[in-house]
Amino acid sequence: MPDTYILGIESSCDETAAAVVRLGEEVVSNVVASQFATHAPYGGVVPELASREHLKAIVPVVRKALADAGQTYVSVDALAVTQGPGLAGALLVGISYAKALAFALEKPLIAVNHLEGHIHAVLLEERQKGNRELTFPVLALVVSGGHTHLYLAEQNNGSWAYRNIGRTRDDAAGEAYDKVAKLLGLGYPGGPVIDRLAPHGNPRAVKFALSQIKRADRRHGSGLPESVNGERFDFSYSGIKTAVLRYVETHSMQSSIEARRNALGGTSKPQVEDYLGLCDKPTLDLIASFQRTMVDDLISKTVAAARAYEVATIFVTGGVAANQELRQTFECEAAHEGLPVYFPSRPLSTDNAAMIAAAAYPKFLARDFAPMDFSAEAGMALH
Ligand code: KG4
Ligand code: ZN
């Protein structure tokens, strides 16, 4: 089979990314320009600013991905770009640029669902390691800032099919991490900071009522399609964010939070020691307890779904899959179930374009190219 190089472009949220992937199984280059610094003062992604930053970064990021790969605009075989879901204005920057390139270069253009990309991050890296023995069906937990979704993934004659069997009812897991970090004065994005601070607190110190989340599931759960005996495997994380807020109020933590927010605001690139110096024991205990509750809920629902659908393999992917405690606990729990669990490496857990180029490869082989009039789909579902 001739070597095939696909140039992937990703701009769905706050990272401008481009990558070259060979034969859907080797990351030849992977460039990610993060906008954290732009959005940090606002405690979350500002869509208008995200689009502007993508517009500034896209040309240098694509040039660097090609140069790092030893490729040129002319030498790559096809282009792939994220169509959705994501911020409409942000997606349009990547799509417009990819269309212009494809048109000028007379190369095929492939439109990729961002969520499918996250699933292919795992497949890409397993193939890269030489693991071609994955057993199906696969249950994929896509857990990021915008999504907490469970998909059954199957491959038929080279093309992939997905069935959603669980989703978040309100906030996504990464969103809960970001909101809790913001309300504790820890800055943005919250996930990586909470990940590093949680091992310094007592995860049993604060009890969060997971039963609330389960009750919410039952109320909405029955009668929906894709349920086993009326049970869906949905997630709900707005309750825990409110519970953390209540805890902060009833334990009079506001003034220490304000002091931390101000101190961190004046520190460029704070290190874990800076955060630890600004967090007392009750705060670290709260952080550890929040993380333990999130990890336990994500794992228990995924394992319950894996049992109900009798899957053979679990994938965990998306930004929150970078979390250390989630990885370790998942590995233990899945081993108990006798199920293999696969994660992408940390750089491929968060948004990147290698996963977009990898997801595009089966579509390239099937000649499933995007028409030139396709547009961004902010709320794009994965089927
Ligand atoms: O996949 P991603 O880069 O972008 C989306 O598609 O949303 O995920 C970003 C999310 C953010 O909410 C961020 O706080 C969270 O992933 N995240 C983490 C970690 N690293 C990133 N959450 C927990 N632990 C981490 N180490
Ligand atoms: Zn993502």
Short mmCIF file of C-alpha atoms and ligand atoms in Angstrom, two decimals:
data_model
loop_
_atom_site.label_atom_id
_atom_site.label_comp_id
_atom_site.label_asym_id
_atom_site.label_seq_id
_atom_site.Cartn_x
_atom_site.Cartn_y
_atom_site.Cartn_z
CA MET A 1 0.00 0.00 0.00
CA PRO A 2 1.44 3.43 -0.89
CA ASP A 3 2.31 5.71 2.01
CA THR A 4 -0.53 8.10 2.69
CA TYR A 5 0.05 11.32 4.58
CA ILE A 6 -2.96 13.26 5.85
CA LEU A 7 -2.68 16.82 7.15
CA GLY A 8 -5.21 17.30 9.98
CA ILE A 9 -6.49 20.67 11.17
CA GLU A 10 -8.38 21.23 14.44
CA SER A 11 -9.88 24.52 15.71
CA SER A 12 -13.08 23.57 17.56
CA CYS A 13 -12.35 25.25 20.88
CA ASP A 14 -9.28 26.95 22.36
CA GLU A 15 -6.45 25.07 20.66
CA THR A 16 -5.23 25.69 17.11
CA ALA A 17 -3.73 22.40 16.00
CA ALA A 18 -2.25 20.78 12.89
CA ALA A 19 -0.62 17.39 12.45
CA VAL A 20 0.59 14.99 9.78
CA VAL A 21 -0.31 11.31 10.23
CA ARG A 22 0.97 8.47 8.05
CA LEU A 23 -1.42 5.63 7.12
CA GLY A 24 -3.67 6.49 10.10
CA GLU A 25 -1.12 4.92 12.43
CA GLU A 26 1.96 7.08 12.80
CA VAL A 27 2.09 10.61 14.18
CA VAL A 28 4.73 12.25 12.00
CA SER A 29 4.18 15.74 13.42
CA ASN A 30 1.81 17.22 15.98
CA VAL A 31 1.62 20.98 16.67
CA VAL A 32 -0.78 22.53 19.20
CA ALA A 33 -1.00 26.28 19.90
CA SER A 34 -2.89 26.75 23.13
CA GLN A 35 -4.93 29.87 23.90
CA PHE A 36 -4.89 29.36 27.69
CA ALA A 37 -3.19 32.71 28.31
CA THR A 38 -5.84 34.57 26.30
CA HIS A 39 -8.80 33.03 28.15
CA ALA A 40 -7.29 32.65 31.65
CA PRO A 41 -8.26 36.17 32.84
CA TYR A 42 -11.91 35.34 32.04
CA GLY A 43 -11.93 31.93 33.77
CA GLY A 44 -13.22 30.20 30.63
CA VAL A 45 -13.15 30.27 26.83
CA VAL A 46 -14.46 33.51 25.26
CA PRO A 47 -15.76 32.43 21.81
CA GLU A 48 -15.05 35.73 20.05
CA LEU A 49 -11.46 35.77 21.30
CA ALA A 50 -11.02 32.10 20.36
CA SER A 51 -11.89 32.83 16.70
CA ARG A 52 -9.43 35.73 16.55
CA GLU A 53 -6.65 33.65 18.07
CA HIS A 54 -7.30 30.80 15.60
CA LEU A 55 -7.07 33.28 12.73
CA LYS A 56 -3.67 34.46 13.98
CA ALA A 57 -2.28 30.98 14.66
CA ILE A 58 -3.60 28.82 11.84
CA VAL A 59 -1.06 29.61 9.11
CA PRO A 60 2.09 29.28 11.29
CA VAL A 61 0.72 26.15 13.00
CA VAL A 62 0.02 24.38 9.69
CA ARG A 63 3.41 25.45 8.28
CA LYS A 64 5.17 24.09 11.35
CA ALA A 65 3.27 20.77 11.21
CA LEU A 66 4.34 20.33 7.57
CA ALA A 67 7.95 21.38 8.23
CA ASP A 68 8.26 19.09 11.30
CA ALA A 69 6.97 16.21 9.17
CA GLY A 70 9.34 16.95 6.28
CA GLN A 71 6.27 17.40 4.09
CA THR A 72 4.97 20.24 1.93
CA TYR A 73 1.51 21.48 0.93
CA VAL A 74 2.03 19.61 -2.33
CA SER A 75 3.34 16.32 -0.94
CA VAL A 76 0.49 15.48 1.47
CA ASP A 77 -2.22 13.25 0.04
CA ALA A 78 -5.28 14.77 1.68
CA LEU A 79 -6.51 17.34 4.18
CA ALA A 80 -8.80 16.68 7.14
CA VAL A 81 -10.59 19.23 9.29
CA THR A 82 -12.90 19.21 12.32
CA GLN A 83 -16.49 19.95 11.25
CA GLY A 84 -18.01 19.94 14.77
CA PRO A 85 -19.07 19.88 17.54
CA GLY A 86 -17.50 23.04 18.92
CA LEU A 87 -17.68 26.83 18.81
CA ALA A 88 -19.12 27.86 15.44
CA GLY A 89 -16.77 30.81 14.86
CA ALA A 90 -13.74 28.80 15.91
CA LEU A 91 -14.66 25.85 13.67
CA LEU A 92 -15.17 28.19 10.70
CA VAL A 93 -11.56 29.38 10.84
CA GLY A 94 -10.20 25.84 10.42
CA ILE A 95 -12.83 24.88 7.85
CA SER A 96 -12.35 28.00 5.68
CA TYR A 97 -8.60 27.56 5.72
CA ALA A 98 -8.75 23.84 4.95
CA LYS A 99 -11.22 24.43 2.11
CA ALA A 100 -9.05 27.14 0.58
CA LEU A 101 -5.99 24.87 0.76
CA ALA A 102 -7.82 21.87 -0.66
CA PHE A 103 -9.23 23.97 -3.49
CA ALA A 104 -5.91 25.58 -4.39
CA LEU A 105 -3.95 22.31 -4.12
CA GLU A 106 -6.67 20.16 -5.74
CA LYS A 107 -6.48 17.69 -2.82
CA PRO A 108 -9.33 15.75 -1.27
CA LEU A 109 -10.80 17.26 1.92
CA ILE A 110 -12.28 15.09 4.69
CA ALA A 111 -14.66 16.45 7.36
CA VAL A 112 -14.24 14.83 10.78
CA ASN A 113 -16.41 14.79 13.89
CA HIS A 114 -14.30 15.98 16.85
CA LEU A 115 -15.68 13.22 19.12
CA GLU A 116 -14.77 10.57 16.57
CA GLY A 117 -11.32 12.17 16.59
CA HIS A 118 -10.97 11.62 20.35
CA ILE A 119 -11.85 7.92 19.88
CA HIS A 120 -9.30 7.60 17.07
CA ALA A 121 -6.58 9.10 19.29
CA VAL A 122 -6.63 5.76 21.15
CA LEU A 123 -6.74 3.64 17.96
CA LEU A 124 -3.91 5.64 16.39
CA GLU A 125 -1.59 5.19 19.35
CA GLU A 126 -2.39 1.51 19.83
CA ARG A 127 -1.57 0.88 16.14
CA GLN A 128 1.57 2.97 16.53
CA LYS A 129 2.63 0.69 19.42
CA GLY A 130 1.99 -2.33 17.21
CA ASN A 131 -1.18 -3.44 19.02
CA ARG A 132 -3.52 -4.65 16.27
CA GLU A 133 -5.39 -7.11 18.48
CA LEU A 134 -8.14 -4.90 19.92
CA THR A 135 -11.31 -6.84 20.61
CA PHE A 136 -14.77 -5.49 19.83
CA PRO A 137 -17.26 -4.17 20.74
CA VAL A 138 -15.47 -1.20 22.25
CA LEU A 139 -17.08 1.12 24.81
CA ALA A 140 -15.56 4.60 24.55
CA LEU A 141 -15.92 7.21 27.29
CA VAL A 142 -15.26 10.61 25.69
CA VAL A 143 -14.76 12.92 28.64
CA SER A 144 -13.73 16.52 27.96
CA GLY A 145 -14.65 20.15 28.57
CA GLY A 146 -17.73 19.90 26.38
CA HIS A 147 -18.71 16.22 26.54
CA THR A 148 -19.17 13.26 28.82
CA HIS A 149 -20.37 10.69 26.30
CA LEU A 150 -20.42 6.91 26.13
CA TYR A 151 -20.27 5.31 22.69
CA LEU A 152 -20.30 1.76 21.46
CA ALA A 153 -17.84 1.71 18.58
CA GLU A 154 -17.70 -0.95 15.89
CA GLN A 155 -15.80 -1.41 12.67
CA ASN A 156 -17.43 -2.79 9.55
CA ASN A 157 -15.44 -3.29 6.36
CA GLY A 158 -13.01 -0.60 7.44
CA SER A 159 -15.61 2.06 8.25
CA TRP A 160 -16.64 2.95 11.79
CA ALA A 161 -20.10 3.11 13.36
CA TYR A 162 -20.97 4.60 16.76
CA ARG A 163 -23.97 4.33 19.06
CA ASN A 164 -24.44 6.78 21.92
CA ILE A 165 -25.54 5.01 25.11
CA GLY A 166 -24.89 7.80 27.61
CA ARG A 167 -24.35 11.53 27.76
CA THR A 168 -24.20 14.38 30.23
CA ARG A 169 -27.55 15.80 31.26
CA ASP A 170 -26.03 19.18 32.11
CA ASP A 171 -22.37 20.05 32.73
CA ALA A 172 -19.60 17.93 31.22
CA ALA A 173 -16.96 16.51 33.59
CA GLY A 174 -14.23 18.91 32.36
CA GLU A 175 -16.65 21.81 32.72
CA ALA A 176 -17.21 20.79 36.38
CA TYR A 177 -13.42 20.72 36.92
CA ASP A 178 -13.09 24.16 35.32
CA LYS A 179 -16.02 25.68 37.27
CA VAL A 180 -14.88 24.25 40.61
CA ALA A 181 -11.31 25.48 40.00
CA LYS A 182 -12.67 28.91 39.11
CA LEU A 183 -14.82 29.14 42.23
CA LEU A 184 -11.85 28.05 44.39
CA GLY A 185 -9.67 30.80 42.84
CA LEU A 186 -7.36 28.32 41.09
CA GLY A 187 -7.56 29.80 37.58
CA TYR A 188 -8.22 28.25 34.17
CA PRO A 189 -8.16 25.50 32.94
CA GLY A 190 -9.12 23.72 36.14
CA GLY A 191 -8.49 20.07 35.31
CA PRO A 192 -4.69 20.04 35.28
CA VAL A 193 -4.47 22.10 38.52
CA ILE A 194 -6.97 19.94 40.43
CA ASP A 195 -5.18 16.84 39.09
CA ARG A 196 -1.89 18.01 40.64
CA LEU A 197 -3.37 19.26 43.95
CA ALA A 198 -5.76 16.37 44.73
CA PRO A 199 -3.03 13.95 45.94
CA HIS A 200 -2.21 16.48 48.70
CA GLY A 201 -5.67 16.31 50.30
CA ASN A 202 -7.86 13.71 51.99
CA PRO A 203 -10.37 12.36 49.44
CA ARG A 204 -12.67 11.11 52.23
CA ALA A 205 -12.89 14.46 54.05
CA VAL A 206 -15.99 15.83 52.31
CA LYS A 207 -18.91 13.61 51.32
CA PHE A 208 -20.71 14.68 48.18
CA ALA A 209 -24.15 13.18 47.70
CA LEU A 210 -23.68 11.07 44.60
CA SER A 211 -27.20 9.79 45.20
CA GLN A 212 -28.45 13.16 43.89
CA ILE A 213 -26.75 12.41 40.58
CA LYS A 214 -28.25 8.92 40.51
CA ARG A 215 -31.74 10.24 41.31
CA ALA A 216 -31.46 12.71 38.44
CA ASP A 217 -30.56 9.80 36.18
CA ARG A 218 -33.60 7.77 37.13
CA ARG A 219 -35.93 10.72 36.70
CA HIS A 220 -34.76 11.28 33.12
CA GLY A 221 -33.58 7.81 32.40
CA SER A 222 -36.45 5.50 31.61
CA GLY A 223 -38.05 5.18 28.23
CA LEU A 224 -35.20 6.78 26.30
CA PRO A 225 -33.80 5.00 23.28
CA GLU A 226 -30.56 3.07 23.71
CA SER A 227 -31.30 1.96 27.25
CA VAL A 228 -30.87 -1.45 28.82
CA ASN A 229 -33.95 -2.37 30.92
CA GLY A 230 -34.86 1.32 31.07
CA GLU A 231 -31.44 2.25 32.44
CA ARG A 232 -29.33 4.77 30.58
CA PHE A 233 -25.80 5.61 31.48
CA ASP A 234 -26.11 9.36 31.72
CA PHE A 235 -23.98 11.76 33.75
CA SER A 236 -24.85 14.93 35.65
CA TYR A 237 -22.24 17.25 37.13
CA SER A 238 -23.97 20.56 37.78
CA GLY A 239 -25.04 19.26 41.24
CA ILE A 240 -21.50 18.69 42.47
CA LYS A 241 -20.43 22.16 41.39
CA THR A 242 -23.32 23.64 43.44
CA ALA A 243 -22.40 21.37 46.38
CA VAL A 244 -18.80 22.70 46.31
CA LEU A 245 -20.17 26.26 46.25
CA ARG A 246 -22.42 25.54 49.28
CA TYR A 247 -19.47 24.00 51.12
CA VAL A 248 -17.36 27.10 50.48
CA GLU A 249 -20.16 29.35 51.76
CA THR A 250 -21.00 27.32 54.88
CA HIS A 251 -17.28 26.98 55.78
CA SER A 252 -16.54 30.69 55.25
CA MET A 253 -13.79 30.05 52.69
CA GLN A 254 -14.51 33.10 50.50
CA SER A 255 -11.83 35.46 51.83
CA SER A 256 -9.03 32.88 51.50
CA ILE A 257 -10.27 32.14 47.95
CA GLU A 258 -10.13 35.83 47.06
CA ALA A 259 -6.59 36.09 48.46
CA ARG A 260 -5.53 33.05 46.40
CA ARG A 261 -7.13 34.40 43.24
CA ASN A 262 -5.27 37.72 43.65
CA ALA A 263 -1.94 36.04 44.45
CA LEU A 264 -2.17 33.67 41.47
CA GLY A 265 -3.28 36.53 39.22
CA GLY A 266 0.09 38.16 39.91
CA THR A 267 2.14 34.96 39.35
CA SER A 268 3.18 34.09 35.82
CA LYS A 269 3.10 30.33 35.13
CA PRO A 270 2.41 29.21 38.74
CA GLN A 271 3.97 25.89 39.74
CA VAL A 272 2.45 23.26 42.01
CA GLU A 273 4.45 24.66 44.97
CA ASP A 274 2.86 28.09 44.38
CA TYR A 275 -0.62 26.56 44.51
CA LEU A 276 0.23 24.46 47.57
CA GLY A 277 1.56 27.54 49.37
CA LEU A 278 -1.80 29.21 48.79
CA CYS A 279 -4.09 26.28 49.77
CA ASP A 280 -4.80 25.33 53.39
CA LYS A 281 -5.72 21.78 54.46
CA PRO A 282 -9.52 22.22 54.23
CA THR A 283 -9.12 23.49 50.65
CA LEU A 284 -6.88 20.58 49.64
CA ASP A 285 -9.33 18.15 51.28
CA LEU A 286 -12.20 19.73 49.34
CA ILE A 287 -10.25 19.43 46.07
CA ALA A 288 -9.32 15.78 46.76
CA SER A 289 -12.91 14.91 47.70
CA PHE A 290 -14.31 16.59 44.59
CA GLN A 291 -11.89 14.68 42.37
CA ARG A 292 -12.58 11.34 44.07
CA THR A 293 -16.34 11.84 43.60
CA MET A 294 -15.90 12.66 39.90
CA VAL A 295 -13.56 9.73 39.28
CA ASP A 296 -15.81 7.25 41.11
CA ASP A 297 -18.90 8.39 39.20
CA LEU A 298 -17.22 8.32 35.76
CA ILE A 299 -15.84 4.86 36.41
CA SER A 300 -18.89 3.29 38.02
CA LYS A 301 -21.19 4.38 35.17
CA THR A 302 -18.74 3.31 32.48
CA VAL A 303 -18.21 -0.09 34.10
CA ALA A 304 -22.00 -0.56 34.55
CA ALA A 305 -22.49 0.24 30.84
CA ALA A 306 -19.64 -2.12 29.89
CA ARG A 307 -21.38 -4.92 31.81
CA ALA A 308 -24.83 -4.17 30.40
CA TYR A 309 -23.60 -4.13 26.80
CA GLU A 310 -21.08 -6.94 27.31
CA VAL A 311 -18.26 -5.01 25.66
CA ALA A 312 -14.79 -6.45 25.20
CA THR A 313 -12.68 -3.32 25.56
CA ILE A 314 -12.92 0.15 27.16
CA PHE A 315 -11.42 3.36 25.77
CA VAL A 316 -11.17 6.52 27.88
CA THR A 317 -10.35 9.65 25.90
CA GLY A 318 -10.76 13.47 25.86
CA GLY A 319 -9.10 16.14 28.02
CA VAL A 320 -10.19 14.67 31.38
CA ALA A 321 -8.62 11.32 30.36
CA ALA A 322 -5.28 13.04 31.09
CA ASN A 323 -6.20 12.87 34.81
CA GLN A 324 -3.79 10.76 36.84
CA GLU A 325 -6.25 9.46 39.44
CA LEU A 326 -8.84 8.64 36.76
CA ARG A 327 -6.26 6.59 34.84
CA GLN A 328 -4.99 4.68 37.86
CA THR A 329 -8.42 3.92 39.30
CA PHE A 330 -9.84 2.98 35.90
CA GLU A 331 -7.02 0.51 35.35
CA CYS A 332 -7.74 -1.17 38.73
CA GLU A 333 -11.51 -1.29 38.24
CA ALA A 334 -11.33 -2.53 34.66
CA ALA A 335 -8.85 -5.23 35.71
CA HIS A 336 -11.42 -6.39 38.31
CA GLU A 337 -13.93 -6.71 35.46
CA GLY A 338 -11.40 -8.51 33.29
CA LEU A 339 -11.60 -5.74 30.70
CA PRO A 340 -8.67 -4.07 28.98
CA VAL A 341 -8.78 -0.26 29.19
CA TYR A 342 -6.86 2.03 26.83
CA PHE A 343 -6.07 5.74 27.14
CA PRO A 344 -4.29 8.03 24.69
CA SER A 345 -0.95 9.45 25.86
CA ARG A 346 -1.51 12.71 27.72
CA PRO A 347 -0.65 14.97 24.72
CA LEU A 348 -3.22 13.12 22.59
CA SER A 349 -5.88 13.12 25.36
CA THR A 350 -6.49 16.86 25.04
CA ASP A 351 -7.42 18.51 21.75
CA ASN A 352 -5.00 17.90 18.88
CA ALA A 353 -5.08 17.42 15.12
CA ALA A 354 -3.33 14.03 14.95
CA MET A 355 -6.60 12.44 16.10
CA ILE A 356 -8.45 14.29 13.30
CA ALA A 357 -6.01 13.07 10.65
CA ALA A 358 -6.24 9.51 12.05
CA ALA A 359 -10.06 9.49 12.03
CA ALA A 360 -9.92 10.74 8.43
CA TYR A 361 -7.84 7.81 7.16
CA PRO A 362 -10.67 5.21 6.85
CA LYS A 363 -12.76 7.91 5.14
CA PHE A 364 -9.86 8.60 2.77
CA LEU A 365 -9.74 4.91 1.84
CA ALA A 366 -13.53 4.91 1.33
CA ARG A 367 -13.26 8.14 -0.74
CA ASP A 368 -15.70 9.75 1.68
CA PHE A 369 -14.74 13.33 0.83
CA ALA A 370 -16.47 16.52 1.99
CA PRO A 371 -18.40 18.54 -0.59
CA MET A 372 -17.01 22.04 -1.08
CA ASP A 373 -20.20 23.59 0.38
CA PHE A 374 -20.01 21.85 3.77
CA SER A 375 -20.11 24.07 6.83
CA ALA A 376 -19.41 24.01 10.57
CA GLU A 377 -21.86 22.08 12.75
CA ALA A 378 -21.58 23.44 16.28
CA GLY A 379 -23.90 20.81 17.75
CA MET A 380 -22.79 17.90 15.53
CA ALA A 381 -23.77 14.48 16.90
CA LEU A 382 -21.76 11.30 16.42
CA HIS A 383 -23.57 8.35 14.84
O1 KG4 B 1 -10.60 17.48 25.02
P1 KG4 B 1 -10.30 18.85 25.51
O2 KG4 B 1 -8.88 19.36 25.34
O3 KG4 B 1 -11.24 19.91 24.86
C1 KG4 B 1 -12.61 19.67 24.66
O4 KG4 B 1 -12.94 19.00 23.64
O5 KG4 B 1 -13.38 20.10 25.56
O6 KG4 B 1 -10.69 18.89 27.07
C2 KG4 B 1 -10.48 20.04 27.84
C3 KG4 B 1 -10.99 19.76 29.24
C4 KG4 B 1 -10.96 20.97 30.17
O7 KG4 B 1 -12.20 21.05 30.86
C5 KG4 B 1 -9.82 20.65 31.13
O8 KG4 B 1 -9.99 21.23 32.43
C6 KG4 B 1 -9.89 19.14 31.20
O9 KG4 B 1 -10.18 18.75 29.87
N1 KG4 B 1 -8.60 18.56 31.58
C7 KG4 B 1 -8.43 17.80 32.70
C8 KG4 B 1 -7.05 17.48 32.76
N2 KG4 B 1 -6.44 18.04 31.67
C9 KG4 B 1 -7.41 18.69 30.96
N3 KG4 B 1 -9.31 17.40 33.63
C10 KG4 B 1 -8.83 16.64 34.65
N4 KG4 B 1 -7.53 16.30 34.79
C11 KG4 B 1 -6.61 16.69 33.86
N5 KG4 B 1 -5.32 16.36 33.99
ZN ZN B 2 -11.97 17.69 22.61
#
